[in-house]
Amino acid sequence: MKKILAGLFMTGAIAFASAQTISFDKTTFDYGNVKAGSDGHRFFTVKNTGNKPLIISEVKPSCGCTTPEWSKDPILPGKTAQIKVGYNTGIKGAFNKLIEVYSNDPANNRSVLYIKGNVEDLQGVNQEAKLVAAPAESFSAKAAPASSKATKKIINRAEAAK
């Protein structure tokens, strides 16, 4: 009986050691500063370092501003594939998002990738920074756009300072 159990254990250990294994060229992609409306697509390279086909079953972003694309085809041993991640660069400001990658890797069936960066407006400076830098006398309640709470606060401060 001991020999049978030992044989089953060894078979399981060999099968586990020779399984598909997922690895990435990087787990974080830093966009740095990007202009609003620019191309938000970046690529992560996935490699199967095992000796059985690796299947990526699902790639889930943490929010709707991030869209992943990947091949449903198995990644053969020693081969690579890419996960294309798109971030909506119409959303201005800093971002830090995660993307969950689910695969048939028995030791690591859930991997996490990250994207981060900062989206600037078309002129390369965030709108709030421009408003703070402008002289107070250039604002009036009638002429200034009331597009955000931050803008309204700045206008109110400028009016109060007069």
Short mmCIF file of C-alpha atoms in Angstrom, two decimals:
data_model
loop_
_atom_site.label_atom_id
_atom_site.label_comp_id
_atom_site.label_asym_id
_atom_site.label_seq_id
_atom_site.Cartn_x
_atom_site.Cartn_y
_atom_site.Cartn_z
CA MET A 1 0.00 0.00 0.00
CA LYS A 2 2.86 2.37 0.83
CA LYS A 3 4.41 1.73 -2.60
CA ILE A 4 1.13 2.58 -4.33
CA LEU A 5 0.75 5.83 -2.40
CA ALA A 6 4.38 6.74 -3.04
CA GLY A 7 3.89 6.02 -6.75
CA LEU A 8 0.78 8.21 -6.91
CA PHE A 9 2.59 11.01 -5.07
CA MET A 10 5.56 10.86 -7.48
CA THR A 11 3.24 10.83 -10.51
CA GLY A 12 1.43 13.91 -9.15
CA ALA A 13 4.71 15.68 -8.43
CA ILE A 14 6.03 15.00 -11.93
CA ALA A 15 2.76 16.14 -13.52
CA PHE A 16 2.80 19.33 -11.45
CA ALA A 17 6.47 20.04 -12.24
CA SER A 18 5.85 19.62 -15.96
CA ALA A 19 2.79 21.84 -16.14
CA GLN A 20 2.21 25.05 -18.03
CA THR A 21 3.72 28.09 -16.32
CA ILE A 22 2.85 31.75 -16.98
CA SER A 23 5.43 34.53 -16.85
CA PHE A 24 5.42 38.16 -17.99
CA ASP A 25 8.06 40.49 -19.41
CA LYS A 26 6.85 43.05 -16.85
CA THR A 27 3.92 43.29 -14.46
CA THR A 28 3.68 47.10 -14.40
CA PHE A 29 3.55 49.43 -17.38
CA ASP A 30 4.20 53.09 -16.57
CA TYR A 31 2.72 55.34 -19.25
CA GLY A 32 4.43 58.38 -17.73
CA ASN A 33 2.82 61.68 -18.79
CA VAL A 34 0.60 61.31 -21.87
CA LYS A 35 -1.51 63.87 -23.72
CA ALA A 36 -5.29 63.67 -23.49
CA GLY A 37 -6.72 61.83 -26.46
CA SER A 38 -3.43 60.09 -27.34
CA ASP A 39 -3.11 56.37 -28.05
CA GLY A 40 -3.64 54.55 -24.74
CA HIS A 41 -2.74 51.05 -25.96
CA ARG A 42 0.21 49.19 -24.44
CA PHE A 43 1.34 45.54 -24.58
CA PHE A 44 2.36 42.97 -21.98
CA THR A 45 4.23 39.91 -23.26
CA VAL A 46 3.17 36.56 -21.77
CA LYS A 47 5.46 33.53 -21.97
CA ASN A 48 4.72 29.87 -21.30
CA THR A 49 7.81 28.63 -19.46
CA GLY A 50 6.31 25.18 -18.82
CA ASN A 51 6.03 22.21 -21.14
CA LYS A 52 2.25 22.04 -21.63
CA PRO A 53 -0.01 24.52 -23.48
CA LEU A 54 -0.96 27.61 -21.46
CA ILE A 55 -4.48 28.96 -21.86
CA ILE A 56 -5.47 32.46 -20.79
CA SER A 57 -9.15 32.08 -19.96
CA GLU A 58 -9.96 35.63 -18.92
CA VAL A 59 -8.43 39.10 -18.57
CA LYS A 60 -10.43 41.40 -16.27
CA PRO A 61 -9.73 45.13 -15.87
CA SER A 62 -10.55 46.89 -12.60
CA CYS A 63 -12.78 49.44 -14.34
CA GLY A 64 -14.44 50.33 -17.64
CA CYS A 65 -11.70 52.82 -18.54
CA THR A 66 -9.34 49.92 -19.28
CA THR A 67 -9.96 47.48 -22.14
CA PRO A 68 -7.90 44.31 -22.56
CA GLU A 69 -7.54 42.18 -25.71
CA TRP A 70 -5.88 38.76 -25.88
CA SER A 71 -5.83 35.63 -28.01
CA LYS A 72 -7.91 32.67 -26.86
CA ASP A 73 -5.46 30.32 -28.61
CA PRO A 74 -3.22 28.19 -26.35
CA ILE A 75 0.33 29.43 -25.88
CA LEU A 76 2.62 26.51 -26.65
CA PRO A 77 5.61 25.70 -24.40
CA GLY A 78 8.41 28.22 -24.85
CA LYS A 79 6.22 30.55 -26.95
CA THR A 80 4.91 34.04 -26.21
CA ALA A 81 1.72 36.00 -26.78
CA GLN A 82 0.64 39.54 -26.05
CA ILE A 83 -2.07 41.09 -23.95
CA LYS A 84 -3.09 44.45 -25.39
CA VAL A 85 -4.33 46.90 -22.76
CA GLY A 86 -6.07 50.13 -23.71
CA TYR A 87 -6.57 53.01 -21.29
CA ASN A 88 -9.07 55.80 -22.03
CA THR A 89 -6.80 58.84 -22.31
CA GLY A 90 -9.84 61.10 -22.43
CA ILE A 91 -9.90 60.90 -18.62
CA LYS A 92 -7.46 63.54 -17.37
CA GLY A 93 -5.34 63.09 -14.27
CA ALA A 94 -3.28 60.38 -12.60
CA PHE A 95 -4.32 56.75 -12.88
CA ASN A 96 -3.24 53.43 -11.37
CA LYS A 97 -5.28 50.42 -12.56
CA LEU A 98 -4.97 46.68 -12.22
CA ILE A 99 -5.77 43.93 -14.69
CA GLU A 100 -6.35 40.34 -13.53
CA VAL A 101 -5.14 37.55 -15.82
CA TYR A 102 -6.66 34.08 -15.32
CA SER A 103 -4.94 31.03 -16.80
CA ASN A 104 -4.58 27.28 -16.42
CA ASP A 105 -1.22 27.62 -14.62
CA PRO A 106 -1.80 25.35 -11.58
CA ALA A 107 0.59 27.31 -9.34
CA ASN A 108 -0.48 30.80 -10.43
CA ASN A 109 -3.96 30.74 -11.99
CA ARG A 110 -4.51 34.45 -11.18
CA SER A 111 -1.84 37.00 -12.06
CA VAL A 112 -2.12 40.77 -11.65
CA LEU A 113 -0.79 43.39 -14.06
CA TYR A 114 -0.74 47.13 -13.41
CA ILE A 115 -0.85 50.24 -15.56
CA LYS A 116 -0.18 53.72 -14.24
CA GLY A 117 0.49 57.19 -15.52
CA ASN A 118 -0.87 60.70 -15.84
CA VAL A 119 -3.07 62.09 -18.61
CA GLU A 120 -2.49 65.79 -19.31
CA ASP A 121 -4.77 68.12 -21.26
CA LEU A 122 -3.97 69.01 -24.88
CA GLN A 123 -1.62 71.86 -23.91
CA GLY A 124 0.35 69.61 -21.54
CA VAL A 125 -0.85 71.28 -18.34
CA ASN A 126 -3.83 70.22 -16.25
CA GLN A 127 -6.73 72.71 -16.32
CA GLU A 128 -6.70 73.33 -12.55
CA ALA A 129 -3.02 74.25 -12.67
CA LYS A 130 -3.72 76.86 -15.39
CA LEU A 131 -6.55 78.36 -13.37
CA VAL A 132 -4.44 78.67 -10.22
CA ALA A 133 -1.63 80.33 -12.18
CA ALA A 134 -3.94 82.93 -13.81
CA PRO A 135 -4.25 86.37 -12.15
CA ALA A 136 -7.29 86.73 -9.89
CA GLU A 137 -8.65 89.80 -11.73
CA SER A 138 -9.05 87.76 -14.93
CA PHE A 139 -11.94 85.79 -13.39
CA SER A 140 -15.52 86.85 -13.16
CA ALA A 141 -18.53 84.73 -12.27
CA LYS A 142 -20.15 85.47 -15.66
CA ALA A 143 -17.15 84.85 -17.93
CA ALA A 144 -15.56 81.80 -16.30
CA PRO A 145 -16.68 78.31 -17.26
CA ALA A 146 -18.30 76.41 -14.41
CA SER A 147 -17.22 72.94 -15.52
CA SER A 148 -16.13 71.52 -12.17
CA LYS A 149 -16.32 72.08 -8.43
CA ALA A 150 -12.61 72.96 -8.35
CA THR A 151 -13.14 75.71 -10.95
CA LYS A 152 -16.07 77.17 -8.98
CA LYS A 153 -13.98 77.23 -5.78
CA ILE A 154 -11.18 79.09 -7.56
CA ILE A 155 -13.62 81.63 -9.01
CA ASN A 156 -15.21 82.20 -5.60
CA ARG A 157 -11.77 82.77 -4.04
CA ALA A 158 -10.86 85.22 -6.80
CA GLU A 159 -14.11 87.16 -6.35
CA ALA A 160 -13.62 87.26 -2.56
CA ALA A 161 -10.07 88.59 -2.99
CA LYS A 162 -11.24 91.64 -4.98
#
